[in-house]
Coordinates of C-alpha atoms and ligand atoms in Angstrom, one line a residue:
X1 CA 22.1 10.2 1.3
X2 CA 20.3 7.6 3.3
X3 CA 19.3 4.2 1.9
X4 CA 16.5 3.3 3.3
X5 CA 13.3 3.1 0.7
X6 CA 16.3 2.4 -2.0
X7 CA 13.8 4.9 -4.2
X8 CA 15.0 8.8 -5.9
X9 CA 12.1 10.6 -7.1
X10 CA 13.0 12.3 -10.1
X11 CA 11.0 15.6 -9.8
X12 CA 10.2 17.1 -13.3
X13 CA 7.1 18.7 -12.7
X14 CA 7.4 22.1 -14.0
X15 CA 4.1 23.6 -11.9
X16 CA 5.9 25.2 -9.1
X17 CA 3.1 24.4 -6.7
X18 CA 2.0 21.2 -7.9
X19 CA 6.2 20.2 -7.8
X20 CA 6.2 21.3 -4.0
X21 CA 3.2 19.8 -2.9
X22 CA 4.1 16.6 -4.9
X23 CA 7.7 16.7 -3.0
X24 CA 6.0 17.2 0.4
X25 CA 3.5 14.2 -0.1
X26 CA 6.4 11.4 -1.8
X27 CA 9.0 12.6 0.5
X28 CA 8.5 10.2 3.2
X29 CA 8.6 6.8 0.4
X30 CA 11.6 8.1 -1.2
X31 CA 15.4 8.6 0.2
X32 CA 16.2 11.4 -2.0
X33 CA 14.1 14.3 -4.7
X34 CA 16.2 14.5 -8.1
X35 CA 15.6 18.1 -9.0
X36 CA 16.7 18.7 -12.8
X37 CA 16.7 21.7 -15.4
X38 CA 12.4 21.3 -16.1
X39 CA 11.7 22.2 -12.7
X40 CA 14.7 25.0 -11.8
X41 CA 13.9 26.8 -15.0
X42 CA 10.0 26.7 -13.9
X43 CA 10.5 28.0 -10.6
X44 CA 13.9 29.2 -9.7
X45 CA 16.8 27.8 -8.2
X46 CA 15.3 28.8 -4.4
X47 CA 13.4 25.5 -5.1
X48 CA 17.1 23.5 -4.1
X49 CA 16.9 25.3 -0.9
X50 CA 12.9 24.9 -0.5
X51 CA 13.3 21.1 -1.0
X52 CA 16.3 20.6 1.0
X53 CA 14.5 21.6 3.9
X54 CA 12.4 18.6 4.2
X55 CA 14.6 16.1 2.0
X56 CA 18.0 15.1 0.3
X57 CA 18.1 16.9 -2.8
X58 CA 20.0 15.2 -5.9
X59 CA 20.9 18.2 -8.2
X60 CA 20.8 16.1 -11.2
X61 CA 22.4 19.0 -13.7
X62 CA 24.7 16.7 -15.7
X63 CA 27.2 19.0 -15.4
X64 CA 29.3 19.2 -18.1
X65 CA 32.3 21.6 -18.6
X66 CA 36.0 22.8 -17.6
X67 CA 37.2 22.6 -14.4
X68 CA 36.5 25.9 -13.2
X69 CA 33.0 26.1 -14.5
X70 CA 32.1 22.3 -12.7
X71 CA 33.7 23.7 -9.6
X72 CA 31.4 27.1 -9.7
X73 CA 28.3 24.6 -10.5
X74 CA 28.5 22.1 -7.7
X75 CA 29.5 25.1 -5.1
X76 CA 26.7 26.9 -6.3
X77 CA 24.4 23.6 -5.8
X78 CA 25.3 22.7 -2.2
X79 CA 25.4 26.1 -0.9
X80 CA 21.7 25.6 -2.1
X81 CA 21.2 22.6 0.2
X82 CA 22.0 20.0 -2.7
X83 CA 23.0 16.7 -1.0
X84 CA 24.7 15.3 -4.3
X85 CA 25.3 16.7 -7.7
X86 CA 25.2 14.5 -11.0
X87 CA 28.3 15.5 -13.6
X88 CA 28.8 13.6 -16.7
X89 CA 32.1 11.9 -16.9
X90 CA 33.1 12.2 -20.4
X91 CA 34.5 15.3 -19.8
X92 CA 37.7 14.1 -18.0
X93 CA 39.7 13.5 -14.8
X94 CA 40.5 16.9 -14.5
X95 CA 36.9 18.0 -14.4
X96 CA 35.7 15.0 -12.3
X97 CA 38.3 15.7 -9.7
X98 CA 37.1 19.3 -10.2
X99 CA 33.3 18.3 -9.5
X100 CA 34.8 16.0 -5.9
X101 CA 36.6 18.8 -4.4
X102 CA 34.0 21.3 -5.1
X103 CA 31.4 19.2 -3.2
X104 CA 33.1 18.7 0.1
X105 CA 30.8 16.8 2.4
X106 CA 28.3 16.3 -0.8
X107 CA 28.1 13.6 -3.1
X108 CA 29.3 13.7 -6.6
X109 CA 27.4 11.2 -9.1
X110 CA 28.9 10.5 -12.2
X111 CA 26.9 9.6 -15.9
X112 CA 28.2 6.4 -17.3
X113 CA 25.7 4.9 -19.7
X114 CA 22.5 6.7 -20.5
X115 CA 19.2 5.0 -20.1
X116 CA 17.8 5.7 -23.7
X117 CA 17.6 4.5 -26.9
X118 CA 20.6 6.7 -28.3
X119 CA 22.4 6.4 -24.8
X120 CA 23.8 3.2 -26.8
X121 CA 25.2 5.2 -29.2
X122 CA 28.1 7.1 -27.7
X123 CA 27.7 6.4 -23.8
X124 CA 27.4 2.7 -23.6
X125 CA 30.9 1.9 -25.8
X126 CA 32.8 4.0 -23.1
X127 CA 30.8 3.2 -19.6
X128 CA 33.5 0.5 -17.9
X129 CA 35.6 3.8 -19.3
X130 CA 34.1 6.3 -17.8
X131 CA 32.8 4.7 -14.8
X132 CA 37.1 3.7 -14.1
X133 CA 37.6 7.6 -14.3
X134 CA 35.0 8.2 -12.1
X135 CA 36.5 5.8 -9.4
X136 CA 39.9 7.4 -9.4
X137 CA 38.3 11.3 -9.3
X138 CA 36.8 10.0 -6.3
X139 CA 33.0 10.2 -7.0
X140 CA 30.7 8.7 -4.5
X141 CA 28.8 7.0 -7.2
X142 CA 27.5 6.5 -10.5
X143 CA 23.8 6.5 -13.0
X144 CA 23.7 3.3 -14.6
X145 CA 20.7 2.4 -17.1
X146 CA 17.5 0.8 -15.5
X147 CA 16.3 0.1 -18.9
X148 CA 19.8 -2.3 -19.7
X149 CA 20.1 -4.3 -16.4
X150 CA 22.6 -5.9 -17.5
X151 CA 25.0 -2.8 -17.9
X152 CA 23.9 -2.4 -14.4
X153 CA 25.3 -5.5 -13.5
X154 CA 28.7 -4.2 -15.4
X155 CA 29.3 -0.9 -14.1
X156 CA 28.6 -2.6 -10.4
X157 CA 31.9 -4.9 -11.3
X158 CA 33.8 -1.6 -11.4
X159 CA 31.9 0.5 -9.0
X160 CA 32.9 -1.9 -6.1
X161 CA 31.2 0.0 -2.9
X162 CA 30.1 2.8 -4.7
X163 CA 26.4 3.9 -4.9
X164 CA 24.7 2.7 -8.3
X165 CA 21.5 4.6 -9.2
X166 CA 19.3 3.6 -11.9
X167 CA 16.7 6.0 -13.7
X168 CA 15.0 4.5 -16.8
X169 CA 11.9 2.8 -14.3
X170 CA 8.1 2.9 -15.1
X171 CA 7.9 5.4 -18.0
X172 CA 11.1 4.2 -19.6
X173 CA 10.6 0.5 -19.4
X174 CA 12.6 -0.9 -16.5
X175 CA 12.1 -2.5 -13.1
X176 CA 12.8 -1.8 -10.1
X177 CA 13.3 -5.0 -9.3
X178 CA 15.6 -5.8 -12.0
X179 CA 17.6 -2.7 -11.2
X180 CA 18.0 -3.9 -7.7
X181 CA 18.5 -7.1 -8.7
X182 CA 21.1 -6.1 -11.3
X183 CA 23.5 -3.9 -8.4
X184 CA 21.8 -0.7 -8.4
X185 CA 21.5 0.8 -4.7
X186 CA 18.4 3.1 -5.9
X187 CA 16.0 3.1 -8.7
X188 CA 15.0 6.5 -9.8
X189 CA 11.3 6.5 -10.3
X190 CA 9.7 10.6 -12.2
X191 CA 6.7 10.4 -14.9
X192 CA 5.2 6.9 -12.6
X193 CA 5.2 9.0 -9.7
X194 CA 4.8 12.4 -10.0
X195 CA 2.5 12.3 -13.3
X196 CA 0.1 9.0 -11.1
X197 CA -3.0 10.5 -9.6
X198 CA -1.8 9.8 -6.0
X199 CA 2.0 10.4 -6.2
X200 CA 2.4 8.9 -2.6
X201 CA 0.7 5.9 -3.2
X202 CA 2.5 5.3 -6.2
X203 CA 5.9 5.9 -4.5
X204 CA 4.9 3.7 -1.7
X205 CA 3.7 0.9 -4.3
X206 CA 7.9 1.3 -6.0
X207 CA 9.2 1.4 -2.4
X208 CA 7.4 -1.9 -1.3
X209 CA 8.7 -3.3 -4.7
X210 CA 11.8 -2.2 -3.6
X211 CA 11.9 -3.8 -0.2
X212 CA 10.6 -7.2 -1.2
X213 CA 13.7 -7.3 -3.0
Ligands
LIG301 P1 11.3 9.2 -15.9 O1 11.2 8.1 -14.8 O2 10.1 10.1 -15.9 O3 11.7 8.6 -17.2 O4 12.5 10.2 -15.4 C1 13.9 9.7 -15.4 C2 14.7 10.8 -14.8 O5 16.1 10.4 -14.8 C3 14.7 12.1 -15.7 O6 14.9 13.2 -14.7 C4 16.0 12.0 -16.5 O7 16.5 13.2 -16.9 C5 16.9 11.2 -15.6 N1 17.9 10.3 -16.4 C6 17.4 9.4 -17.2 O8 16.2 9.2 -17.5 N2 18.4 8.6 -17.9 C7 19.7 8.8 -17.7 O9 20.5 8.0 -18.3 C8 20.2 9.7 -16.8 C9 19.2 10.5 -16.1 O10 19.6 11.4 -15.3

């Protein structure tokens, strides 16, 4: 995944058209689309592979699950063109290194502390935890709360090198500039973006935030 606009638009559109028209217009502010459950359950899995032809895809199905189901999953996903797959880490080492093997060439993004309010409840004790098994399975990276800079800043202390990406921006409260500023590598922009009335100029508006950072 390139990082160039240091922006992921998280695509959660669930009008097939409007999703793919939306996809085609932000594609050239953002580095990578984020395709989640909303918009495969509205218009079929083929919409990894439609997407993938014109952008990195981040299939962001928080996989969580044994071994052998993970491995299916992520297979599954980059056969489809997925660039990187997003697993949650509380399920283990043996799943995480499960999820890295499966992927290959593809990147494997692990959950440490969600970005909502009850994301404090049972993933933020854990997320130095989590994000330590994630850097032994070998992920390439980890999602990190936008809304909690500061656990940004945390997670980076373990993540080292590794990719940090940070949803939680614009409908959920944070910054992109205080993700960035915090260690995150992208901020992960959906509802400011895909629900503004010109999706590109709103993308381009986060990315220029983002580069005057
Ligand atoms: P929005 O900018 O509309 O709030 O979208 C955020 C996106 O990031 C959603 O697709 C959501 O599922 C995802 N996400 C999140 O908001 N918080 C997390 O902790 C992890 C996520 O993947």
């Amino acid at each position: 995944m390139k990082k160039d606009k240091r922006l992921v638009l998280a695509l959660d559109e669930t009008v097939p058209a409007r999703a793919l028209a939306i996809a085609e217009a932000v594609a050239p502010h953002v580095d990578a689309i984020k395709i989640n459950w909303p918009l495969v359950l509205s218009a079929g899995p083929g919409v990894i592979d439609q997407i993938s032809q014109f952008s990195d895809v981040v299939c962001d199905f928080k996989v969580a699950d044994i071994p052998n189901t993970v491995r299916l999953i992520v297979e599954r996903s980059v056969a489809r063109g997925a660039s990187a797959v997003i697993v949650h880490a509380f399920t283990g080492p043996d799943s995480l290194e499960a999820a890295v093997d499966a992927a290959g060439r593809a990147e494997i993004y692990a959950v440490t502390e969600m970005s909502h309010p009850g994301g404090r409840v049972f993933t933020a004790p854990h997320a130095e935890e989590m994000a330590r098994l994630g850097l032994d399975a070998g992920v390439s990276g980890f999602i990190a709360p936008a809304t909690r800079p500061d656990r940004i800043a945390a997670i980076r202390r373990i993540a080292g090198d590794l990719k940090i990406l940070s949803p939680g921006v614009g409908a959920q409260g944070g910054s992109v500039a205080d993700a960035l500023a915090a260690g995150a590598d992208y901020a992960i922009v959906g509802r400011a973006i895909y629900g503004a009335a010109d999706p590109a100029a709103a993308a381009a508006d986060f990315a220029s935030q983002a580069a005057s950072r």
